[in-house]
């Protein structure tokens, strides 16, 4: 895996609004809202970590809207 993939930033959008206190659950990623959706964003170490974050989204029953790679840190 390339260094670029390891230091990529991602944006995960889910339906509904999460309180910023969920930051710890999502491994320190930033949690924001644009009104009706929550945006979880920040650096993700690798694809395994990304899959782990997506599993956490499912674990608490959130509806996944999108996952977007933002690019290197």
XYZ file of N, CA and C in Angstrom:
219
model
N 0.854 -1.188 0.000
C 0.000 0.000 0.000
C 0.889 1.237 0.000
N 0.502 2.233 -0.731
C 1.313 3.449 -0.837
C 1.155 4.338 0.387
N 2.111 5.233 0.591
C 2.038 6.188 1.690
C 0.841 7.110 1.541
N 0.466 7.427 0.293
C -0.684 8.295 0.056
C -1.955 7.662 0.591
N -2.134 6.371 0.362
C -3.337 5.681 0.842
C -3.372 5.667 2.361
N -2.228 5.540 2.997
C -2.175 5.476 4.455
C -2.540 6.800 5.117
N -2.288 7.899 4.453
C -2.521 9.200 5.076
C -3.742 9.920 4.488
N -4.637 9.180 3.893
C -5.804 9.800 3.270
C -6.808 10.283 4.301
N -7.485 11.348 3.926
C -8.593 11.868 4.739
C -9.892 11.419 4.092
N -10.866 11.137 4.926
C -12.163 10.695 4.438
C -13.274 11.524 5.060
N -14.376 11.580 4.341
C -15.599 12.204 4.835
C -16.696 11.150 4.734
N -17.304 10.838 5.868
C -18.397 9.873 5.933
C -19.653 10.641 6.304
N -20.670 10.562 5.465
C -21.944 11.253 5.731
C -22.997 10.235 6.131
N -23.712 10.548 7.208
C -24.793 9.691 7.676
C -26.048 10.525 7.899
N -27.179 9.847 7.859
C -28.455 10.509 8.078
C -28.612 10.840 9.563
N -29.195 11.994 9.841
C -29.429 12.402 11.224
C -28.265 13.220 11.770
N -28.453 13.701 12.976
C -27.452 14.560 13.600
C -26.915 13.891 14.864
N -25.618 13.643 14.880
C -24.945 13.076 16.053
C -24.338 14.196 16.887
N -24.365 14.016 18.175
C -23.714 14.931 19.094
C -22.194 14.779 18.938
N -21.452 15.869 19.039
C -19.986 15.784 18.928
C -19.341 14.861 19.973
N -20.072 14.507 21.016
C -19.515 13.586 22.022
C -19.216 12.207 21.447
N -19.720 11.897 20.263
C -19.446 10.623 19.616
C -18.039 10.565 19.040
N -17.283 11.636 19.137
C -15.922 11.687 18.589
C -15.074 10.517 19.074
N -15.144 10.179 20.343
C -14.347 9.075 20.888
C -14.737 7.748 20.230
N -16.025 7.540 19.991
C -16.502 6.306 19.353
C -15.927 6.171 17.943
N -15.756 7.308 17.277
C -15.225 7.306 15.918
C -13.738 7.642 15.890
N -13.022 7.184 16.897
C -11.563 7.230 16.955
C -10.976 8.623 16.769
N -11.648 9.635 17.321
C -11.114 10.985 17.308
C -11.369 11.785 16.050
N -12.128 11.252 15.109
C -12.438 12.013 13.898
C -13.382 13.160 14.246
N -13.353 14.199 13.431
C -14.223 15.359 13.644
C -15.662 14.987 13.301
N -16.590 15.494 14.107
C -18.009 15.262 13.859
C -18.698 16.608 13.753
N -19.343 16.826 12.616
C -20.065 18.070 12.385
C -21.417 17.768 11.777
N -22.228 18.801 11.650
C -23.561 18.628 11.092
C -23.848 19.744 10.103
N -24.608 19.400 9.074
C -25.053 20.434 8.146
C -26.577 20.578 8.218
N -27.148 20.241 9.347
C -28.590 20.374 9.555
C -29.289 19.047 9.690
N -29.317 18.253 8.616
C -30.018 16.977 8.653
C -29.074 15.779 8.528
N -27.805 16.051 8.310
C -26.807 14.992 8.168
C -25.623 15.255 9.083
N -24.974 14.164 9.467
C -23.731 14.263 10.230
C -22.577 13.966 9.299
N -21.511 14.746 9.428
C -20.293 14.544 8.647
C -19.194 14.133 9.614
N -18.653 12.950 9.401
C -17.552 12.421 10.203
C -16.331 12.483 9.293
N -15.296 13.210 9.705
C -14.170 13.394 8.792
C -12.837 13.426 9.520
N -11.803 13.100 8.766
C -10.452 13.155 9.292
C -9.576 12.108 8.659
N -8.328 12.017 9.129
C -7.384 11.057 8.563
C -7.735 9.632 8.981
N -7.586 8.723 8.032
C -7.819 7.298 8.278
C -6.551 6.568 7.865
N -6.051 5.737 8.756
C -4.742 5.104 8.564
C -4.651 4.252 7.303
N -5.661 3.435 7.048
C -5.620 2.531 5.905
C -7.023 1.983 5.644
N -7.129 1.087 4.679
C -8.437 0.549 4.307
C -9.066 -0.263 5.437
N -8.257 -0.977 6.207
C -8.795 -1.745 7.332
C -9.432 -0.806 8.357
N -8.796 0.332 8.625
C -9.355 1.308 9.565
C -10.643 1.912 9.016
N -10.691 2.150 7.708
C -11.908 2.675 7.089
C -13.054 1.682 7.242
N -12.791 0.431 6.995
C -13.827 -0.592 7.159
C -14.285 -0.670 8.612
N -13.360 -0.515 9.543
C -13.728 -0.497 10.960
C -14.662 0.660 11.284
N -14.375 1.838 10.733
C -15.250 2.998 10.956
C -16.638 2.768 10.366
N -16.683 2.181 9.177
C -17.976 1.895 8.555
C -18.755 0.862 9.361
N -18.050 -0.089 9.963
C -18.715 -1.049 10.850
C -19.314 -0.343 12.059
N -18.618 0.646 12.590
C -19.131 1.410 13.735
C -20.398 2.165 13.354
N -20.425 2.701 12.135
C -21.635 3.378 11.647
C -22.808 2.407 11.704
N -22.593 1.204 11.205
C -23.639 0.185 11.227
C -23.981 -0.294 12.625
N -22.976 -0.377 13.504
C -23.196 -0.860 14.871
C -24.206 -0.015 15.634
N -24.239 1.280 15.354
C -25.189 2.139 16.078
C -26.414 2.480 15.228
N -26.560 1.778 14.111
C -27.771 1.881 13.318
C -27.911 3.135 12.472
N -26.790 3.774 12.154
C -26.863 4.971 11.313
C -27.042 4.592 9.847
N -27.754 5.435 9.116
C -27.944 5.226 7.681
C -26.799 5.924 6.953
N -25.991 5.148 6.240
C -24.850 5.673 5.498
C -25.334 6.357 4.227
N -24.898 7.596 4.025
C -25.238 8.333 2.820
C -24.101 8.281 1.815
N -22.880 8.576 2.281
C -21.744 8.558 1.359
C -20.428 8.426 2.109
N -19.420 7.955 1.372
C -18.040 7.903 1.843
C -17.216 8.529 0.731
N -16.406 9.520 1.097
C -15.625 10.232 0.085
C -14.187 10.386 0.558
N -13.260 10.018 -0.305
C -11.849 10.224 -0.013
C -11.503 11.656 -0.359
N -10.935 12.375 0.605
C -10.611 13.777 0.415
C -9.196 13.984 -0.082
N -8.341 13.000 0.082
C -6.972 13.123 -0.390
C -5.982 13.010 0.761
N -4.718 13.135 0.448
C -3.691 13.015 1.487
C -3.768 14.124 2.518
N -3.244 13.803 3.687
C -3.181 14.781 4.791
C -2.340 15.971 4.425
